[in-house]
Amino acid sequence: MASKLIRIASYQAESQQELSLRQAFDLLESKLRPPFPLTIPNPQEYTQLNQAIIYGVLIEPHFAKIHIKHLHAIVVDGYKLFLTLLVGIVNELYGKFVDSVKDQLIWVTREMIDVSAVGIDGLLVCLLRQIIGGDFSDGNLWLCFELVSVCLSKWDCLLEEEPLVLTSALYTFLRLLSDHCRLSSNLELGVLRQLEIEFCVRMLREQFHLCLKIGRDLVRLLQDLVHVPEFRTIWKDLVLNPTEFRIAGFSDISQLYCTRTSSRYFLLRITPEMETHLRFLLTHVMLGSQKRYQTWFAKKFLLGPERESLVVDIVRFLCCAHHPSNEIIQSNIIPRWAVIGWLLKCCRKNYIEANGKLALFYDWLFFNEKVDNIMNIEPAMLLMVCSLPNYIDFTHSLLEFLLLLVDNYDLDHKDILIRGVSSAFHTVVQKGVESRRPSPPRSTTLTPTLGGPTSTQIVMDDAKRTNDSLTQEVKNLRHKAQLQEVEQERTTKQLKEVMAIAEVETAKCKASHQDTTAQGRSQSL
Amino acid sequence: MVWLRDIVPAAQNNINTHFILLDKGKITRDGQNKMCLALAGDKTAAVHLQLWGEECDAFEAGDIIRMENGIFSYNRNNLVLRAGKRGKVEKVGEFTMEFVETPNMSEIKWVPDPNNFNKYVQHSVISPHSRIFPPIP
């Protein structure tokens, strides 16, 4: 019998999860209509009954209320099993669900909120994860609309039972608003946008203590929305008038800067399928064999007019939510920095590339050894160092971007940014992260960027105190910068020389450092 | 399930295996039938896969495919793996499978086994990897 739950294309294998639900339904169908038996099911029967009811609720909208009454009558575990099963099929099958099943899924979610089911937070989070950033298809916008409506209409209940779900929803909708506020032509999108704004503003104005739990990435998201009037006023209060939020102890935006954002927020913006593919890439695919995988990934997830904005979410995920084991670090498996470099190179729009770089360096700006994880800043360092031999311009542009951030990201808190970036440099150097660097002080062609800003010197000065090789590098850089001002022509020549030297050094390093570097790193991490 | 490394040309529909589709050639027409040559691989070897009829549009590069009762034999001088009329191919996943592109079982010269003329044995390597679908540099 064909599935009423999912669309199965020709030549597609059946889903085992769908099959087990369907079999339970077929087996128990006659018992799913009143009068319901009064016997108490044994554990196996209980599981089957839960499976059958899920299948019934999803494929028989006209009987859904009866199925739910049945569920209320038999439930002995606070709906835990029911929700676990639902989360399982959403994670595996959401994209294949027929439309009426999606409607039912939202309906049953509301029912489960009303009874404060055990694990409702997990169900809402897994539904939020099915919303795809940068996707303006009807199906995706429908899901945004349904979920923001659930959050608004079930506000009181969620606030009381699962307030952190609202925080997760805030992260999600702030991020989505940066998409939805960019295109403004369509009427339906306008309605959705208003709902999303209403929800986010309500969170920020009424439940700011929950918003604070997001940490520094809340600022990153809000900044993308300062052009929207509703958020501009919030932003102004955040910067100029923090007491407006009436949170005891919250007196400055820097308190957000100092809070590292938990990885669960980054997972919210990556679908389970994307997560599986990225984690596979970073645990199984050898450096040098990644081309086909990258093509498939880009075709599936990044192709399409606005889909590119996902790059920013993926970079945050890679830096903060996927930390490879020492075993992987020592192997030839493709490292995170290489994937991030590829993603940044994929960007066709400048503002997305800039946001991608901001995502890459974001934890550098506020780095504090006590609360931050070195693994979050490691990819940026390695990307800069490892690009030196063959993509020196890229290293150049990354470093330039970092220095621009220090100078301009927040003029009122420049001291924090300088301290953060210095401390990040200090930490990566101390822990030997940059020991994979192909050619130590040869990065002299970075001079043009390092010539101007004074903060550069402060940043570099601080790092200098802690590390000899870096000190030497900085001296070289500054020296070369002066030279360059005098003699522009020589730069091109120097660049060529340095690139040649870098190539030779790379070869040497490859030969001699391969083993020792890996060992050194594993010990230090 | 057998590894692609272990398949041997034979006139039998008895190969049960799974692999990831790496690349697809152009779909051509042969009278009523559509045909398409593709490159498939697992972590031991690669092989040329012949898709027929609706199979040509049903699969894309990156798909993980399970084959039941497939046949590895010469088809117009090409040594190809295919489901054939008695076999079956089904998509079971995407992306999450390792592969190599060398050796390519279709780029090996096979000769009858001197001890058993019903069997083929490897004689020499014609090309380390597919000449039709070269590796991406």
Short mmCIF file of N, CA and C in Angstrom, two decimals, chain A residues 137-247:
data_model
loop_
_atom_site.label_atom_id
_atom_site.label_comp_id
_atom_site.label_asym_id
_atom_site.label_seq_id
_atom_site.Cartn_x
_atom_site.Cartn_y
_atom_site.Cartn_z
N SER A 137 10.70 29.89 -0.79
CA SER A 137 9.66 29.04 -1.38
C SER A 137 8.41 29.11 -0.51
N ASP A 138 7.25 28.81 -1.13
CA ASP A 138 5.97 28.86 -0.40
C ASP A 138 5.99 27.97 0.83
N GLY A 139 6.52 26.76 0.66
CA GLY A 139 6.52 25.81 1.76
C GLY A 139 7.31 26.31 2.95
N ASN A 140 8.44 26.93 2.67
CA ASN A 140 9.29 27.42 3.75
C ASN A 140 8.65 28.63 4.45
N LEU A 141 8.08 29.54 3.67
CA LEU A 141 7.44 30.71 4.26
C LEU A 141 6.20 30.29 5.06
N TRP A 142 5.53 29.24 4.58
CA TRP A 142 4.37 28.69 5.32
C TRP A 142 4.80 28.24 6.71
N LEU A 143 5.92 27.52 6.76
CA LEU A 143 6.38 27.01 8.06
C LEU A 143 6.77 28.16 9.00
N CYS A 144 7.42 29.19 8.45
CA CYS A 144 7.75 30.39 9.25
C CYS A 144 6.46 30.95 9.85
N PHE A 145 5.46 31.11 8.98
CA PHE A 145 4.18 31.70 9.40
C PHE A 145 3.54 30.87 10.50
N GLU A 146 3.48 29.57 10.30
CA GLU A 146 2.82 28.70 11.28
C GLU A 146 3.54 28.74 12.63
N LEU A 147 4.87 28.69 12.59
CA LEU A 147 5.60 28.62 13.86
C LEU A 147 5.61 29.95 14.60
N VAL A 148 5.70 31.05 13.87
CA VAL A 148 5.64 32.32 14.58
C VAL A 148 4.24 32.52 15.15
N SER A 149 3.24 32.03 14.44
CA SER A 149 1.86 32.11 14.96
C SER A 149 1.70 31.27 16.22
N VAL A 150 2.30 30.08 16.22
CA VAL A 150 2.25 29.23 17.42
C VAL A 150 2.89 29.97 18.59
N CYS A 151 4.04 30.57 18.36
CA CYS A 151 4.76 31.25 19.44
C CYS A 151 3.93 32.42 19.99
N LEU A 152 3.25 33.14 19.11
CA LEU A 152 2.46 34.29 19.57
C LEU A 152 1.18 33.83 20.27
N SER A 153 0.50 32.84 19.69
CA SER A 153 -0.79 32.45 20.27
C SER A 153 -0.63 31.61 21.54
N LYS A 154 0.49 30.93 21.67
CA LYS A 154 0.72 30.10 22.87
C LYS A 154 1.73 30.76 23.81
N TRP A 155 1.87 32.06 23.65
CA TRP A 155 2.88 32.84 24.38
C TRP A 155 2.88 32.55 25.88
N ASP A 156 1.74 32.72 26.53
CA ASP A 156 1.70 32.59 28.00
C ASP A 156 2.10 31.19 28.44
N CYS A 157 1.56 30.22 27.74
CA CYS A 157 1.82 28.82 28.09
C CYS A 157 3.31 28.49 27.94
N LEU A 158 3.88 28.92 26.80
CA LEU A 158 5.30 28.63 26.56
C LEU A 158 6.19 29.38 27.55
N LEU A 159 5.79 30.61 27.84
CA LEU A 159 6.58 31.42 28.76
C LEU A 159 6.65 30.74 30.14
N GLU A 160 5.56 30.13 30.51
CA GLU A 160 5.51 29.49 31.82
C GLU A 160 6.22 28.15 31.83
N GLU A 161 5.99 27.36 30.78
CA GLU A 161 6.50 25.98 30.77
C GLU A 161 7.90 25.84 30.18
N GLU A 162 8.11 26.48 29.03
CA GLU A 162 9.37 26.29 28.31
C GLU A 162 9.91 27.62 27.78
N PRO A 163 10.29 28.53 28.70
CA PRO A 163 10.69 29.86 28.23
C PRO A 163 11.88 29.83 27.25
N LEU A 164 12.75 28.83 27.40
CA LEU A 164 13.93 28.81 26.50
C LEU A 164 13.56 28.52 25.05
N VAL A 165 12.40 27.91 24.85
CA VAL A 165 11.94 27.71 23.47
C VAL A 165 11.69 29.05 22.80
N LEU A 166 11.17 29.99 23.60
CA LEU A 166 10.94 31.33 23.04
C LEU A 166 12.27 32.00 22.69
N THR A 167 13.29 31.74 23.50
CA THR A 167 14.62 32.29 23.19
C THR A 167 15.13 31.69 21.87
N SER A 168 14.94 30.38 21.71
CA SER A 168 15.33 29.74 20.45
C SER A 168 14.55 30.32 19.28
N ALA A 169 13.26 30.53 19.49
CA ALA A 169 12.43 31.10 18.42
C ALA A 169 12.90 32.51 18.09
N LEU A 170 13.30 33.27 19.10
CA LEU A 170 13.79 34.63 18.87
C LEU A 170 15.04 34.59 17.98
N TYR A 171 15.97 33.71 18.33
CA TYR A 171 17.19 33.61 17.52
C TYR A 171 16.82 33.31 16.07
N THR A 172 15.90 32.33 15.90
CA THR A 172 15.50 31.92 14.57
C THR A 172 14.85 33.07 13.79
N PHE A 173 13.89 33.74 14.41
CA PHE A 173 13.15 34.74 13.64
C PHE A 173 13.95 36.02 13.42
N LEU A 174 14.85 36.36 14.33
CA LEU A 174 15.73 37.50 14.06
C LEU A 174 16.58 37.21 12.82
N ARG A 175 17.09 35.99 12.77
CA ARG A 175 17.91 35.61 11.62
C ARG A 175 17.08 35.62 10.33
N LEU A 176 15.85 35.10 10.42
CA LEU A 176 15.02 35.04 9.22
C LEU A 176 14.58 36.42 8.77
N LEU A 177 14.40 37.31 9.75
CA LEU A 177 13.99 38.68 9.40
C LEU A 177 15.04 39.37 8.53
N SER A 178 16.30 39.02 8.72
CA SER A 178 17.31 39.66 7.87
C SER A 178 17.08 39.26 6.41
N ASP A 179 16.54 38.07 6.17
CA ASP A 179 16.10 37.71 4.81
C ASP A 179 14.83 38.45 4.45
N HIS A 180 13.85 38.37 5.35
CA HIS A 180 12.50 38.81 5.00
C HIS A 180 12.38 40.33 4.92
N CYS A 181 13.33 41.04 5.51
CA CYS A 181 13.30 42.50 5.42
C CYS A 181 14.09 43.01 4.21
N ARG A 182 14.81 42.11 3.58
CA ARG A 182 15.61 42.54 2.44
C ARG A 182 14.73 42.65 1.19
N LEU A 183 13.86 41.66 1.00
CA LEU A 183 12.93 41.70 -0.13
C LEU A 183 11.61 42.24 0.41
N SER A 184 11.06 43.26 -0.24
CA SER A 184 9.87 43.86 0.36
C SER A 184 8.70 43.98 -0.61
N SER A 185 8.79 43.31 -1.74
CA SER A 185 7.76 43.51 -2.76
C SER A 185 6.44 42.82 -2.43
N ASN A 186 6.54 41.60 -1.95
CA ASN A 186 5.40 40.71 -1.90
C ASN A 186 4.49 40.95 -0.69
N LEU A 187 3.18 40.89 -0.92
CA LEU A 187 2.20 41.20 0.14
C LEU A 187 2.22 40.14 1.23
N GLU A 188 2.22 38.86 0.83
CA GLU A 188 2.22 37.77 1.81
C GLU A 188 3.45 37.82 2.69
N LEU A 189 4.57 38.11 2.06
CA LEU A 189 5.81 38.20 2.83
C LEU A 189 5.71 39.35 3.83
N GLY A 190 5.04 40.41 3.43
CA GLY A 190 4.82 41.55 4.32
C GLY A 190 4.05 41.15 5.58
N VAL A 191 3.02 40.33 5.40
CA VAL A 191 2.22 39.87 6.54
C VAL A 191 3.09 39.02 7.48
N LEU A 192 3.84 38.12 6.89
CA LEU A 192 4.73 37.27 7.68
C LEU A 192 5.74 38.12 8.44
N ARG A 193 6.32 39.06 7.72
CA ARG A 193 7.35 39.91 8.32
C ARG A 193 6.80 40.65 9.55
N GLN A 194 5.56 41.15 9.43
CA GLN A 194 4.96 41.87 10.54
C GLN A 194 4.80 40.98 11.78
N LEU A 195 4.39 39.72 11.54
CA LEU A 195 4.24 38.78 12.66
C LEU A 195 5.59 38.50 13.32
N GLU A 196 6.58 38.29 12.48
CA GLU A 196 7.93 38.00 13.01
C GLU A 196 8.46 39.18 13.81
N ILE A 197 8.21 40.39 13.28
CA ILE A 197 8.65 41.59 14.00
C ILE A 197 7.90 41.70 15.33
N GLU A 198 6.59 41.45 15.28
CA GLU A 198 5.78 41.53 16.50
C GLU A 198 6.33 40.59 17.58
N PHE A 199 6.63 39.36 17.16
CA PHE A 199 7.14 38.38 18.12
C PHE A 199 8.49 38.82 18.69
N CYS A 200 9.40 39.19 17.81
CA CYS A 200 10.76 39.54 18.27
C CYS A 200 10.74 40.79 19.15
N VAL A 201 9.97 41.79 18.75
CA VAL A 201 9.91 43.02 19.55
C VAL A 201 9.33 42.72 20.93
N ARG A 202 8.31 41.87 20.94
CA ARG A 202 7.70 41.51 22.23
C ARG A 202 8.71 40.82 23.14
N MET A 203 9.47 39.92 22.56
CA MET A 203 10.51 39.24 23.34
C MET A 203 11.50 40.26 23.89
N LEU A 204 11.98 41.14 23.01
CA LEU A 204 13.04 42.07 23.41
C LEU A 204 12.52 43.09 24.42
N ARG A 205 11.28 43.51 24.26
CA ARG A 205 10.74 44.53 25.15
C ARG A 205 10.21 43.96 26.47
N GLU A 206 9.62 42.74 26.40
CA GLU A 206 8.97 42.22 27.61
C GLU A 206 9.79 41.15 28.34
N GLN A 207 10.63 40.45 27.60
CA GLN A 207 11.35 39.32 28.21
C GLN A 207 12.84 39.43 27.93
N PHE A 208 13.38 40.58 28.17
CA PHE A 208 14.78 40.80 27.79
C PHE A 208 15.73 39.86 28.53
N HIS A 209 15.34 39.45 29.75
CA HIS A 209 16.22 38.54 30.49
C HIS A 209 16.37 37.21 29.74
N LEU A 210 15.34 36.81 28.99
CA LEU A 210 15.46 35.59 28.18
C LEU A 210 16.35 35.82 26.96
N CYS A 211 16.24 37.01 26.40
CA CYS A 211 17.05 37.35 25.23
C CYS A 211 18.54 37.36 25.57
N LEU A 212 18.84 37.84 26.78
CA LEU A 212 20.24 37.91 27.22
C LEU A 212 20.91 36.54 27.18
N LYS A 213 20.10 35.48 27.33
CA LYS A 213 20.68 34.13 27.38
C LYS A 213 21.34 33.75 26.06
N ILE A 214 20.95 34.42 24.97
CA ILE A 214 21.57 34.10 23.68
C ILE A 214 23.05 34.49 23.70
N GLY A 215 23.34 35.61 24.33
CA GLY A 215 24.73 36.05 24.36
C GLY A 215 25.08 36.91 23.16
N ARG A 216 26.39 36.95 22.82
CA ARG A 216 26.87 37.95 21.87
C ARG A 216 26.26 37.85 20.48
N ASP A 217 25.84 36.67 20.06
CA ASP A 217 25.27 36.59 18.71
C ASP A 217 23.92 37.31 18.59
N LEU A 218 23.31 37.63 19.72
CA LEU A 218 22.11 38.46 19.67
C LEU A 218 22.44 39.82 19.06
N VAL A 219 23.59 40.35 19.42
CA VAL A 219 24.01 41.63 18.87
C VAL A 219 24.26 41.52 17.37
N ARG A 220 24.91 40.42 17.00
CA ARG A 220 25.21 40.21 15.57
C ARG A 220 23.92 40.20 14.75
N LEU A 221 22.91 39.50 15.26
CA LEU A 221 21.65 39.42 14.53
C LEU A 221 20.91 40.76 14.50
N LEU A 222 20.90 41.43 15.65
CA LEU A 222 20.19 42.72 15.72
C LEU A 222 20.81 43.75 14.78
N GLN A 223 22.12 43.67 14.64
CA GLN A 223 22.80 44.64 13.80
C GLN A 223 22.37 44.56 12.34
N ASP A 224 21.99 43.34 11.93
CA ASP A 224 21.52 43.17 10.56
C ASP A 224 20.15 43.80 10.36
N LEU A 225 19.51 44.20 11.45
CA LEU A 225 18.13 44.69 11.36
C LEU A 225 17.99 46.16 11.74
N VAL A 226 19.11 46.85 11.93
CA VAL A 226 18.99 48.25 12.39
C VAL A 226 18.30 49.14 11.36
N HIS A 227 18.23 48.69 10.12
CA HIS A 227 17.54 49.50 9.10
C HIS A 227 16.02 49.37 9.23
N VAL A 228 15.55 48.43 10.05
CA VAL A 228 14.10 48.27 10.25
C VAL A 228 13.69 49.16 11.44
N PRO A 229 12.72 50.06 11.23
CA PRO A 229 12.40 51.06 12.28
C PRO A 229 12.18 50.43 13.67
N GLU A 230 11.41 49.34 13.73
CA GLU A 230 11.11 48.72 15.03
C GLU A 230 12.38 48.32 15.77
N PHE A 231 13.37 47.86 15.01
CA PHE A 231 14.60 47.40 15.66
C PHE A 231 15.58 48.55 15.90
N ARG A 232 15.41 49.59 15.10
CA ARG A 232 16.32 50.73 15.28
C ARG A 232 16.14 51.33 16.68
N THR A 233 14.87 51.43 17.12
CA THR A 233 14.63 52.01 18.45
C THR A 233 15.17 51.08 19.54
N ILE A 234 15.00 49.79 19.33
CA ILE A 234 15.54 48.83 20.31
C ILE A 234 17.06 48.93 20.36
N TRP A 235 17.64 49.03 19.18
CA TRP A 235 19.09 49.13 19.09
C TRP A 235 19.60 50.38 19.82
N LYS A 236 18.89 51.50 19.60
CA LYS A 236 19.28 52.75 20.26
C LYS A 236 19.25 52.60 21.78
N ASP A 237 18.19 51.96 22.26
CA ASP A 237 18.10 51.75 23.71
C ASP A 237 19.24 50.85 24.21
N LEU A 238 19.52 49.84 23.42
CA LEU A 238 20.56 48.90 23.82
C LEU A 238 21.91 49.62 23.95
N VAL A 239 22.16 50.54 23.03
CA VAL A 239 23.44 51.23 23.01
C VAL A 239 23.46 52.42 23.98
N LEU A 240 22.38 53.19 23.98
CA LEU A 240 22.40 54.45 24.73
C LEU A 240 21.67 54.40 26.07
N ASN A 241 20.74 53.48 26.18
CA ASN A 241 19.83 53.55 27.30
C ASN A 241 19.47 52.16 27.83
N PRO A 242 20.48 51.37 28.20
CA PRO A 242 20.24 49.95 28.52
C PRO A 242 19.28 49.73 29.69
N THR A 243 19.14 50.74 30.57
CA THR A 243 18.24 50.55 31.73
C THR A 243 16.78 50.48 31.28
N GLU A 244 16.53 50.93 30.05
CA GLU A 244 15.18 50.87 29.48
C GLU A 244 14.62 49.44 29.51
N PHE A 245 15.52 48.45 29.48
CA PHE A 245 15.08 47.05 29.46
C PHE A 245 14.71 46.53 30.86
N ARG A 246 14.96 47.36 31.86
CA ARG A 246 14.56 47.07 33.25
C ARG A 246 15.05 45.69 33.74
N ILE A 247 16.31 45.41 33.47
CA ILE A 247 16.90 44.17 33.97
C ILE A 247 17.96 44.57 34.99
#
